[in-house]
Amino acid sequence: MELTDADLVTRVLVDEDQHAFAELVRRHQSAVRGLLRQLTRTDVALADDLAQETFLRAYKHIRSFRGEARFSTWLYRIAYNCFREEARRRKEFVGIDEERQQQEPDPRVRDPALRHDLMYALSLLPLHERSAILLCCQNGLSHDEAARVLEIPIGTVKTNVLRGREKLKRALAAWGPN
Amino acid sequence: MEQTSQEDWLDRRLREATPYIDDDGFSKRVLTQLPAPRRQRRSARVIILMGLTMLGSIIAYIISDGGRVVIHELMRLATLPMWWLLLAALASGVLVAVLGFAAALSKSRELQS
């Protein structure tokens, strides 16, 4: 029987079991790195550094995980804080790296041209709308969970998702369903 | 209706836009940076506790004149009526259960916080 995230966290807490933590990293690395890649506008190296920092902080502060939210939601919150600190430090983020996107097409994506347009439209959204869209629409968090991650009221999350969606729909009108 | 289908379409495209990212040694890199487990500190604590317990036992043995007091008390216990012994056993059982329950409660609170 596969252990749940909560079981693994308990093992880390009680026995400082690093194998259990390794399993948590393996389970969530893709989602956390994916989110950070989108937040940093596809700066893969920076996103991976931030993801590493996220998991190190999670390990150090695992006692503060109260189990009220999903472990992934708690991780997203740490990841978002890491990103926010980095953004504050850098003052601004570089724009989308179009050259890299064109050089490294992902074979698993069905329509690379659509993906390119979508990523570009996403990168043009203001950070608060982009974060809300990424958490709610891409990572499947509820508005309440996203509000906890972003530390903003739930109403603001809903507004940001709505506005972000509208802008993306307008930008991708040519691709949309007819 | 149309708006919902557009939202579904957009959400689907967004999810597809970030396929699963292979680990490629990422987990290993994280693990090498984790602080070392505090097992050594914990084992030192166990050794200190065991040492103090042994020291206390030796002092108690010497003070009680080689355990003479314990033998005397055991002989006194043997002369007690049966129902007294049963009552003492029951009280000990209840005491151990209560202590165990309290320890479990405190541990679960510690884990929750």
PDB file of C-alpha atoms in Angstrom:
ATOM      1  CA  MET A   1       0.000   0.000   0.000  1.00  0.00           C
ATOM      2  CA  GLU A   2       1.368   3.409  -0.960  1.00  0.00           C
ATOM      3  CA  LEU A   3       2.012   5.804   1.900  1.00  0.00           C
ATOM      4  CA  THR A   4       0.115   9.093   1.879  1.00  0.00           C
ATOM      5  CA  ASP A   5       1.873  12.454   2.073  1.00  0.00           C
ATOM      6  CA  ALA A   6       0.719  12.747   5.689  1.00  0.00           C
ATOM      7  CA  ASP A   7       2.314   9.370   6.547  1.00  0.00           C
ATOM      8  CA  LEU A   8       5.588  10.452   4.981  1.00  0.00           C
ATOM      9  CA  VAL A   9       5.526  13.788   6.821  1.00  0.00           C
ATOM     10  CA  THR A  10       4.977  11.918  10.109  1.00  0.00           C
ATOM     11  CA  ARG A  11       8.013   9.753   9.386  1.00  0.00           C
ATOM     12  CA  VAL A  12      10.122  12.820   8.708  1.00  0.00           C
ATOM     13  CA  LEU A  13       8.903  14.407  11.947  1.00  0.00           C
ATOM     14  CA  VAL A  14       9.295  11.412  14.209  1.00  0.00           C
ATOM     15  CA  ASP A  15      12.403   9.694  12.804  1.00  0.00           C
ATOM     16  CA  GLU A  16      13.947  12.474  10.708  1.00  0.00           C
ATOM     17  CA  ASP A  17      13.568   9.926   7.914  1.00  0.00           C
ATOM     18  CA  GLN A  18      15.254  11.450   4.896  1.00  0.00           C
ATOM     19  CA  HIS A  19      14.111   8.589   2.640  1.00  0.00           C
ATOM     20  CA  ALA A  20      10.526   9.597   3.404  1.00  0.00           C
ATOM     21  CA  PHE A  21      11.366  13.187   2.549  1.00  0.00           C
ATOM     22  CA  ALA A  22      13.035  12.022  -0.671  1.00  0.00           C
ATOM     23  CA  GLU A  23       9.753  10.356  -1.643  1.00  0.00           C
ATOM     24  CA  LEU A  24       7.897  13.627  -0.984  1.00  0.00           C
ATOM     25  CA  VAL A  25      10.396  15.472  -3.191  1.00  0.00           C
ATOM     26  CA  ARG A  26       9.982  12.906  -5.972  1.00  0.00           C
ATOM     27  CA  ARG A  27       6.188  13.173  -5.793  1.00  0.00           C
ATOM     28  CA  HIS A  28       6.007  16.956  -5.900  1.00  0.00           C
ATOM     29  CA  GLN A  29       9.114  18.089  -7.765  1.00  0.00           C
ATOM     30  CA  SER A  30       7.399  18.274 -11.140  1.00  0.00           C
ATOM     31  CA  ALA A  31       4.496  20.425  -9.931  1.00  0.00           C
ATOM     32  CA  VAL A  32       6.692  22.772  -7.896  1.00  0.00           C
ATOM     33  CA  ARG A  33       9.292  23.169 -10.649  1.00  0.00           C
ATOM     34  CA  GLY A  34       6.523  23.636 -13.226  1.00  0.00           C
ATOM     35  CA  LEU A  35       4.875  26.374 -11.187  1.00  0.00           C
ATOM     36  CA  LEU A  36       8.180  28.167 -10.614  1.00  0.00           C
ATOM     37  CA  ARG A  37       9.098  27.921 -14.299  1.00  0.00           C
ATOM     38  CA  GLN A  38       5.881  29.679 -15.163  1.00  0.00           C
ATOM     39  CA  LEU A  39       6.321  32.291 -12.457  1.00  0.00           C
ATOM     40  CA  THR A  40       9.885  33.043 -13.539  1.00  0.00           C
ATOM     41  CA  ARG A  41       8.801  33.137 -17.192  1.00  0.00           C
ATOM     42  CA  THR A  42      10.587  29.935 -18.195  1.00  0.00           C
ATOM     43  CA  ASP A  43      13.936  30.754 -16.582  1.00  0.00           C
ATOM     44  CA  VAL A  44      14.609  27.054 -15.979  1.00  0.00           C
ATOM     45  CA  ALA A  45      17.859  27.455 -14.010  1.00  0.00           C
ATOM     46  CA  LEU A  46      16.411  30.049 -11.666  1.00  0.00           C
ATOM     47  CA  ALA A  47      13.189  28.061 -11.276  1.00  0.00           C
ATOM     48  CA  ASP A  48      15.154  24.940 -10.311  1.00  0.00           C
ATOM     49  CA  ASP A  49      17.249  26.889  -7.800  1.00  0.00           C
ATOM     50  CA  LEU A  50      14.065  28.233  -6.251  1.00  0.00           C
ATOM     51  CA  ALA A  51      12.514  24.755  -6.258  1.00  0.00           C
ATOM     52  CA  GLN A  52      15.572  23.427  -4.445  1.00  0.00           C
ATOM     53  CA  GLU A  53      15.295  26.225  -1.896  1.00  0.00           C
ATOM     54  CA  THR A  54      11.582  25.422  -1.537  1.00  0.00           C
ATOM     55  CA  PHE A  55      12.239  21.801  -0.575  1.00  0.00           C
ATOM     56  CA  LEU A  56      15.091  22.712   1.772  1.00  0.00           C
ATOM     57  CA  ARG A  57      12.840  25.201   3.578  1.00  0.00           C
ATOM     58  CA  ALA A  58      10.058  22.615   3.664  1.00  0.00           C
ATOM     59  CA  TYR A  59      12.409  20.148   5.368  1.00  0.00           C
ATOM     60  CA  LYS A  60      13.668  22.687   7.897  1.00  0.00           C
ATOM     61  CA  HIS A  61      10.186  23.920   8.777  1.00  0.00           C
ATOM     62  CA  ILE A  62       8.233  20.708   8.393  1.00  0.00           C
ATOM     63  CA  ARG A  63       7.025  21.028  12.003  1.00  0.00           C
ATOM     64  CA  SER A  64       4.977  24.026  10.926  1.00  0.00           C
ATOM     65  CA  PHE A  65       2.964  21.840   8.502  1.00  0.00           C
ATOM     66  CA  ARG A  66      -0.247  21.368  10.484  1.00  0.00           C
ATOM     67  CA  GLY A  67      -1.994  19.053   8.086  1.00  0.00           C
ATOM     68  CA  GLU A  68      -4.943  21.438   7.694  1.00  0.00           C
ATOM     69  CA  ALA A  69      -4.175  21.902   3.998  1.00  0.00           C
ATOM     70  CA  ARG A  70      -2.798  19.451   1.455  1.00  0.00           C
ATOM     71  CA  PHE A  71       0.974  19.021   1.565  1.00  0.00           C
ATOM     72  CA  SER A  72       1.169  20.259  -2.042  1.00  0.00           C
ATOM     73  CA  THR A  73      -0.680  23.475  -1.117  1.00  0.00           C
ATOM     74  CA  TRP A  74       1.777  24.046   1.731  1.00  0.00           C
ATOM     75  CA  LEU A  75       4.675  23.476  -0.691  1.00  0.00           C
ATOM     76  CA  TYR A  76       3.216  25.909  -3.248  1.00  0.00           C
ATOM     77  CA  ARG A  77       3.044  28.520  -0.518  1.00  0.00           C
ATOM     78  CA  ILE A  78       6.738  28.090   0.296  1.00  0.00           C
ATOM     79  CA  ALA A  79       7.575  28.097  -3.427  1.00  0.00           C
ATOM     80  CA  TYR A  80       5.599  31.271  -3.956  1.00  0.00           C
ATOM     81  CA  ASN A  81       7.339  32.937  -1.006  1.00  0.00           C
ATOM     82  CA  CYS A  82      10.750  31.921  -2.399  1.00  0.00           C
ATOM     83  CA  PHE A  83       9.768  33.385  -5.756  1.00  0.00           C
ATOM     84  CA  ARG A  84       8.446  36.593  -4.176  1.00  0.00           C
ATOM     85  CA  GLU A  85      11.660  37.114  -2.215  1.00  0.00           C
ATOM     86  CA  GLU A  86      13.719  36.569  -5.355  1.00  0.00           C
ATOM     87  CA  ALA A  87      11.481  38.943  -7.332  1.00  0.00           C
ATOM     88  CA  ARG A  88      11.867  41.583  -4.627  1.00  0.00           C
ATOM     89  CA  ARG A  89      15.628  41.092  -4.636  1.00  0.00           C
ATOM     90  CA  ARG A  90      15.863  41.371  -8.425  1.00  0.00           C
ATOM     91  CA  LYS A  91      13.276  44.152  -8.599  1.00  0.00           C
ATOM     92  CA  GLU A  92      12.071  42.883 -11.993  1.00  0.00           C
ATOM     93  CA  PHE A  93      11.913  39.687 -13.936  1.00  0.00           C
ATOM     94  CA  VAL A  94      13.284  39.104 -17.384  1.00  0.00           C
ATOM     95  CA  GLY A  95      10.741  38.670 -20.134  1.00  0.00           C
ATOM     96  CA  ILE A  96       9.870  35.414 -21.776  1.00  0.00           C
ATOM     97  CA  ASP A  97      12.862  33.670 -23.291  1.00  0.00           C
ATOM     98  CA  GLU A  98      11.441  33.126 -26.777  1.00  0.00           C
ATOM     99  CA  GLU A  99      14.713  31.894 -28.175  1.00  0.00           C
ATOM    100  CA  ARG A 100      14.923  29.092 -25.619  1.00  0.00           C
ATOM    101  CA  GLN A 101      11.318  28.115 -26.204  1.00  0.00           C
ATOM    102  CA  GLN A 102      11.872  27.831 -29.917  1.00  0.00           C
ATOM    103  CA  GLN A 103      15.100  25.878 -29.528  1.00  0.00           C
ATOM    104  CA  GLU A 104      13.749  23.350 -27.059  1.00  0.00           C
ATOM    105  CA  PRO A 105      10.320  22.205 -28.229  1.00  0.00           C
ATOM    106  CA  ASP A 106       8.850  19.683 -25.839  1.00  0.00           C
ATOM    107  CA  PRO A 107       7.939  16.491 -27.750  1.00  0.00           C
ATOM    108  CA  ARG A 108       5.145  15.725 -25.269  1.00  0.00           C
ATOM    109  CA  VAL A 109       3.206  18.861 -26.120  1.00  0.00           C
ATOM    110  CA  ARG A 110       0.641  18.233 -28.841  1.00  0.00           C
ATOM    111  CA  ASP A 111       0.651  21.657 -30.399  1.00  0.00           C
ATOM    112  CA  PRO A 112       3.904  23.590 -29.885  1.00  0.00           C
ATOM    113  CA  ALA A 113       2.614  26.719 -31.648  1.00  0.00           C
ATOM    114  CA  LEU A 114      -0.417  26.931 -29.358  1.00  0.00           C
ATOM    115  CA  ARG A 115       1.792  26.307 -26.347  1.00  0.00           C
ATOM    116  CA  HIS A 116       4.091  29.116 -27.437  1.00  0.00           C
ATOM    117  CA  ASP A 117       1.195  31.561 -27.802  1.00  0.00           C
ATOM    118  CA  LEU A 118      -0.291  30.454 -24.494  1.00  0.00           C
ATOM    119  CA  MET A 119       3.007  30.827 -22.634  1.00  0.00           C
ATOM    120  CA  TYR A 120       3.561  34.193 -24.219  1.00  0.00           C
ATOM    121  CA  ALA A 121       0.061  35.403 -23.305  1.00  0.00           C
ATOM    122  CA  LEU A 122       0.571  34.055 -19.779  1.00  0.00           C
ATOM    123  CA  SER A 123       3.888  35.858 -19.422  1.00  0.00           C
ATOM    124  CA  LEU A 124       2.183  39.155 -20.312  1.00  0.00           C
ATOM    125  CA  LEU A 125      -0.276  38.884 -17.438  1.00  0.00           C
ATOM    126  CA  PRO A 126       0.519  40.869 -14.308  1.00  0.00           C
ATOM    127  CA  LEU A 127       2.054  38.693 -11.599  1.00  0.00           C
ATOM    128  CA  HIS A 128      -1.055  38.590  -9.368  1.00  0.00           C
ATOM    129  CA  GLU A 129      -3.259  37.372 -12.242  1.00  0.00           C
ATOM    130  CA  ARG A 130      -0.606  34.955 -13.537  1.00  0.00           C
ATOM    131  CA  SER A 131      -0.136  33.394 -10.076  1.00  0.00           C
ATOM    132  CA  ALA A 132      -3.878  32.965  -9.576  1.00  0.00           C
ATOM    133  CA  ILE A 133      -4.315  31.410 -13.040  1.00  0.00           C
ATOM    134  CA  LEU A 134      -1.373  29.046 -12.538  1.00  0.00           C
ATOM    135  CA  LEU A 135      -2.575  27.836  -9.164  1.00  0.00           C
ATOM    136  CA  CYS A 136      -6.290  27.541  -9.909  1.00  0.00           C
ATOM    137  CA  CYS A 137      -6.485  26.670 -13.606  1.00  0.00           C
ATOM    138  CA  GLN A 138      -3.231  24.821 -14.135  1.00  0.00           C
ATOM    139  CA  ASN A 139      -2.565  23.158 -10.776  1.00  0.00           C
ATOM    140  CA  GLY A 140      -6.200  22.592  -9.837  1.00  0.00           C
ATOM    141  CA  LEU A 141      -6.207  24.403  -6.483  1.00  0.00           C
ATOM    142  CA  SER A 142      -9.514  25.696  -5.159  1.00  0.00           C
ATOM    143  CA  HIS A 143      -9.918  29.451  -4.726  1.00  0.00           C
ATOM    144  CA  ASP A 144      -9.611  28.965  -0.983  1.00  0.00           C
ATOM    145  CA  GLU A 145      -6.344  27.012  -1.323  1.00  0.00           C
ATOM    146  CA  ALA A 146      -4.923  29.590  -3.737  1.00  0.00           C
ATOM    147  CA  ALA A 147      -5.858  32.355  -1.295  1.00  0.00           C
ATOM    148  CA  ARG A 148      -3.823  30.586   1.397  1.00  0.00           C
ATOM    149  CA  VAL A 149      -0.844  30.165  -0.920  1.00  0.00           C
ATOM    150  CA  LEU A 150      -0.883  33.757  -2.117  1.00  0.00           C
ATOM    151  CA  GLU A 151      -1.904  35.132   1.296  1.00  0.00           C
ATOM    152  CA  ILE A 152      -4.672  37.289  -0.166  1.00  0.00           C
ATOM    153  CA  PRO A 153      -8.465  37.294   0.340  1.00  0.00           C
ATOM    154  CA  ILE A 154     -10.449  34.668  -1.547  1.00  0.00           C
ATOM    155  CA  GLY A 155     -12.450  37.375  -3.344  1.00  0.00           C
ATOM    156  CA  THR A 156      -9.251  38.831  -4.762  1.00  0.00           C
ATOM    157  CA  VAL A 157      -8.227  35.392  -6.042  1.00  0.00           C
ATOM    158  CA  LYS A 158     -11.568  35.000  -7.822  1.00  0.00           C
ATOM    159  CA  THR A 159     -11.237  38.439  -9.394  1.00  0.00           C
ATOM    160  CA  ASN A 160      -7.661  37.757 -10.516  1.00  0.00           C
ATOM    161  CA  VAL A 161      -8.636  34.408 -12.047  1.00  0.00           C
ATOM    162  CA  LEU A 162     -11.561  35.997 -13.858  1.00  0.00           C
ATOM    163  CA  ARG A 163      -9.504  38.883 -15.246  1.00  0.00           C
ATOM    164  CA  GLY A 164      -6.595  36.625 -16.167  1.00  0.00           C
ATOM    165  CA  ARG A 165      -8.925  34.212 -17.967  1.00  0.00           C
ATOM    166  CA  GLU A 166     -10.528  37.034 -19.927  1.00  0.00           C
ATOM    167  CA  LYS A 167      -7.139  38.315 -21.076  1.00  0.00           C
ATOM    168  CA  LEU A 168      -5.947  34.840 -22.044  1.00  0.00           C
ATOM    169  CA  LYS A 169      -9.169  34.155 -23.949  1.00  0.00           C
ATOM    170  CA  ARG A 170      -8.774  37.393 -25.859  1.00  0.00           C
ATOM    171  CA  ALA A 171      -5.118  36.655 -26.633  1.00  0.00           C
ATOM    172  CA  LEU A 172      -5.923  33.125 -27.792  1.00  0.00           C
ATOM    173  CA  ALA A 173      -9.173  33.939 -29.613  1.00  0.00           C
ATOM    174  CA  ALA A 174      -7.833  32.501 -32.851  1.00  0.00           C
ATOM    175  CA  TRP A 175      -7.127  29.142 -31.176  1.00  0.00           C
ATOM    176  CA  GLY A 176     -10.275  28.862 -29.067  1.00  0.00           C
ATOM    177  CA  PRO A 177     -13.151  26.380 -29.525  1.00  0.00           C
ATOM    178  CA  ASN A 178     -15.723  27.435 -32.074  1.00  0.00           C
TER     179      ASN A 178
ATOM    180  CA  MET B   1     -22.658  27.251 -21.458  1.00  0.00           C
ATOM    181  CA  GLU B   2     -20.306  28.569 -24.110  1.00  0.00           C
ATOM    182  CA  GLN B   3     -18.312  30.404 -21.462  1.00  0.00           C
ATOM    183  CA  THR B   4     -17.901  27.201 -19.427  1.00  0.00           C
ATOM    184  CA  SER B   5     -16.652  25.278 -22.446  1.00  0.00           C
ATOM    185  CA  GLN B   6     -14.187  28.083 -23.192  1.00  0.00           C
ATOM    186  CA  GLU B   7     -12.942  27.953 -19.590  1.00  0.00           C
ATOM    187  CA  ASP B   8     -12.595  24.171 -19.779  1.00  0.00           C
ATOM    188  CA  TRP B   9     -10.696  24.507 -23.044  1.00  0.00           C
ATOM    189  CA  LEU B  10      -8.357  27.107 -21.543  1.00  0.00           C
ATOM    190  CA  ASP B  11      -7.753  25.083 -18.352  1.00  0.00           C
ATOM    191  CA  ARG B  12      -7.031  21.972 -20.419  1.00  0.00           C
ATOM    192  CA  ARG B  13      -4.547  23.845 -22.606  1.00  0.00           C
ATOM    193  CA  LEU B  14      -2.875  25.325 -19.530  1.00  0.00           C
ATOM    194  CA  ARG B  15      -2.462  21.881 -17.969  1.00  0.00           C
ATOM    195  CA  GLU B  16      -1.109  20.460 -21.216  1.00  0.00           C
ATOM    196  CA  ALA B  17       1.343  23.327 -21.546  1.00  0.00           C
ATOM    197  CA  THR B  18       3.359  22.019 -18.604  1.00  0.00           C
ATOM    198  CA  PRO B  19       3.902  18.311 -19.016  1.00  0.00           C
ATOM    199  CA  TYR B  20       5.489  16.208 -16.262  1.00  0.00           C
ATOM    200  CA  ILE B  21       9.039  17.355 -15.572  1.00  0.00           C
ATOM    201  CA  ASP B  22      11.459  14.449 -15.239  1.00  0.00           C
ATOM    202  CA  ASP B  23      13.404  14.319 -12.007  1.00  0.00           C
ATOM    203  CA  ASP B  24      16.838  14.175 -13.740  1.00  0.00           C
ATOM    204  CA  GLY B  25      18.734  14.091 -10.458  1.00  0.00           C
ATOM    205  CA  PHE B  26      16.786  16.967  -8.899  1.00  0.00           C
ATOM    206  CA  SER B  27      15.721  14.949  -5.836  1.00  0.00           C
ATOM    207  CA  LYS B  28      19.295  13.761  -5.332  1.00  0.00           C
ATOM    208  CA  ARG B  29      20.583  17.337  -5.394  1.00  0.00           C
ATOM    209  CA  VAL B  30      18.002  18.346  -2.788  1.00  0.00           C
ATOM    210  CA  LEU B  31      18.883  15.398  -0.551  1.00  0.00           C
ATOM    211  CA  THR B  32      22.608  16.152  -0.580  1.00  0.00           C
ATOM    212  CA  GLN B  33      21.845  19.611   0.796  1.00  0.00           C
ATOM    213  CA  LEU B  34      19.628  18.487   3.664  1.00  0.00           C
ATOM    214  CA  PRO B  35      21.087  18.982   7.144  1.00  0.00           C
ATOM    215  CA  ALA B  36      22.415  15.767   8.735  1.00  0.00           C
ATOM    216  CA  PRO B  37      19.861  13.949  10.914  1.00  0.00           C
ATOM    217  CA  ARG B  38      20.229  14.631  14.638  1.00  0.00           C
ATOM    218  CA  ARG B  39      20.532  10.947  15.486  1.00  0.00           C
ATOM    219  CA  GLN B  40      23.897  11.423  17.217  1.00  0.00           C
ATOM    220  CA  ARG B  41      22.439  13.995  19.575  1.00  0.00           C
ATOM    221  CA  ARG B  42      19.513  11.682  20.262  1.00  0.00           C
ATOM    222  CA  SER B  43      21.761   8.694  20.986  1.00  0.00           C
ATOM    223  CA  ALA B  44      23.869  10.868  23.336  1.00  0.00           C
ATOM    224  CA  ARG B  45      20.690  11.707  25.229  1.00  0.00           C
ATOM    225  CA  VAL B  46      19.850   8.001  25.533  1.00  0.00           C
ATOM    226  CA  ILE B  47      23.353   7.228  26.846  1.00  0.00           C
ATOM    227  CA  ILE B  48      23.142  10.035  29.444  1.00  0.00           C
ATOM    228  CA  LEU B  49      19.695   8.873  30.614  1.00  0.00           C
ATOM    229  CA  MET B  50      20.828   5.241  30.865  1.00  0.00           C
ATOM    230  CA  GLY B  51      23.963   6.270  32.747  1.00  0.00           C
ATOM    231  CA  LEU B  52      22.018   8.373  35.248  1.00  0.00           C
ATOM    232  CA  THR B  53      19.520   5.539  35.772  1.00  0.00           C
ATOM    233  CA  MET B  54      22.318   3.072  36.463  1.00  0.00           C
ATOM    234  CA  LEU B  55      24.052   5.495  38.832  1.00  0.00           C
ATOM    235  CA  GLY B  56      20.773   6.078  40.691  1.00  0.00           C
ATOM    236  CA  SER B  57      20.205   2.311  40.970  1.00  0.00           C
ATOM    237  CA  ILE B  58      23.714   1.730  42.376  1.00  0.00           C
ATOM    238  CA  ILE B  59      23.299   4.537  44.942  1.00  0.00           C
ATOM    239  CA  ALA B  60      19.870   3.177  45.952  1.00  0.00           C
ATOM    240  CA  TYR B  61      21.352  -0.344  46.307  1.00  0.00           C
ATOM    241  CA  ILE B  62      24.154   0.920  48.548  1.00  0.00           C
ATOM    242  CA  ILE B  63      21.875   3.116  50.702  1.00  0.00           C
ATOM    243  CA  SER B  64      19.336   0.310  51.158  1.00  0.00           C
ATOM    244  CA  ASP B  65      22.042  -1.956  52.580  1.00  0.00           C
ATOM    245  CA  GLY B  66      22.287  -4.278  49.605  1.00  0.00           C
ATOM    246  CA  GLY B  67      18.568  -4.324  48.913  1.00  0.00           C
ATOM    247  CA  ARG B  68      17.639  -5.502  52.405  1.00  0.00           C
ATOM    248  CA  VAL B  69      14.736  -3.025  52.487  1.00  0.00           C
ATOM    249  CA  VAL B  70      13.374  -4.403  49.199  1.00  0.00           C
ATOM    250  CA  ILE B  71      13.490  -7.997  50.484  1.00  0.00           C
ATOM    251  CA  HIS B  72      11.802  -6.950  53.730  1.00  0.00           C
ATOM    252  CA  GLU B  73       9.035  -5.120  51.823  1.00  0.00           C
ATOM    253  CA  LEU B  74       8.526  -8.081  49.491  1.00  0.00           C
ATOM    254  CA  MET B  75       8.094 -10.405  52.457  1.00  0.00           C
ATOM    255  CA  ARG B  76       5.584  -7.972  53.973  1.00  0.00           C
ATOM    256  CA  LEU B  77       3.725  -7.882  50.652  1.00  0.00           C
ATOM    257  CA  ALA B  78       3.528 -11.681  50.610  1.00  0.00           C
ATOM    258  CA  THR B  79       1.677 -11.671  53.930  1.00  0.00           C
ATOM    259  CA  LEU B  80      -1.014  -9.282  52.684  1.00  0.00           C
ATOM    260  CA  PRO B  81      -4.559 -10.635  52.046  1.00  0.00           C
ATOM    261  CA  MET B  82      -5.309 -11.722  48.446  1.00  0.00           C
ATOM    262  CA  TRP B  83      -7.898  -8.974  47.727  1.00  0.00           C
ATOM    263  CA  TRP B  84      -5.318  -6.334  48.735  1.00  0.00           C
ATOM    264  CA  LEU B  85      -2.870  -7.776  46.213  1.00  0.00           C
ATOM    265  CA  LEU B  86      -5.541  -7.816  43.484  1.00  0.00           C
ATOM    266  CA  LEU B  87      -6.427  -4.214  44.270  1.00  0.00           C
ATOM    267  CA  ALA B  88      -2.751  -3.188  44.104  1.00  0.00           C
ATOM    268  CA  ALA B  89      -2.347  -4.958  40.732  1.00  0.00           C
ATOM    269  CA  LEU B  90      -5.475  -3.254  39.386  1.00  0.00           C
ATOM    270  CA  ALA B  91      -4.299   0.170  40.598  1.00  0.00           C
ATOM    271  CA  SER B  92      -0.878  -0.371  38.956  1.00  0.00           C
ATOM    272  CA  GLY B  93      -2.567  -1.365  35.677  1.00  0.00           C
ATOM    273  CA  VAL B  94      -4.793   1.713  35.713  1.00  0.00           C
ATOM    274  CA  LEU B  95      -1.811   3.947  36.540  1.00  0.00           C
ATOM    275  CA  VAL B  96       0.243   2.549  33.623  1.00  0.00           C
ATOM    276  CA  ALA B  97      -2.717   2.911  31.208  1.00  0.00           C
ATOM    277  CA  VAL B  98      -3.304   6.534  32.265  1.00  0.00           C
ATOM    278  CA  LEU B  99       0.393   7.389  31.889  1.00  0.00           C
ATOM    279  CA  GLY B 100       0.492   5.706  28.446  1.00  0.00           C
ATOM    280  CA  PHE B 101      -2.619   7.584  27.337  1.00  0.00           C
ATOM    281  CA  ALA B 102      -1.172  10.908  28.542  1.00  0.00           C
ATOM    282  CA  ALA B 103       2.103  10.229  26.704  1.00  0.00           C
ATOM    283  CA  ALA B 104       0.226   9.359  23.478  1.00  0.00           C
ATOM    284  CA  LEU B 105      -1.873  12.529  23.767  1.00  0.00           C
ATOM    285  CA  SER B 106       1.152  14.723  24.300  1.00  0.00           C
ATOM    286  CA  LYS B 107       2.998  13.098  21.361  1.00  0.00           C
ATOM    287  CA  SER B 108       0.035  13.566  19.000  1.00  0.00           C
ATOM    288  CA  ARG B 109      -0.288  17.238  20.059  1.00  0.00           C
ATOM    289  CA  GLU B 110       3.428  17.698  19.428  1.00  0.00           C
ATOM    290  CA  LEU B 111       3.055  16.183  15.940  1.00  0.00           C
ATOM    291  CA  GLN B 112       0.058  18.381  15.146  1.00  0.00           C
ATOM    292  CA  SER B 113       1.881  21.565  16.147  1.00  0.00           C
TER     293      SER B 113
END
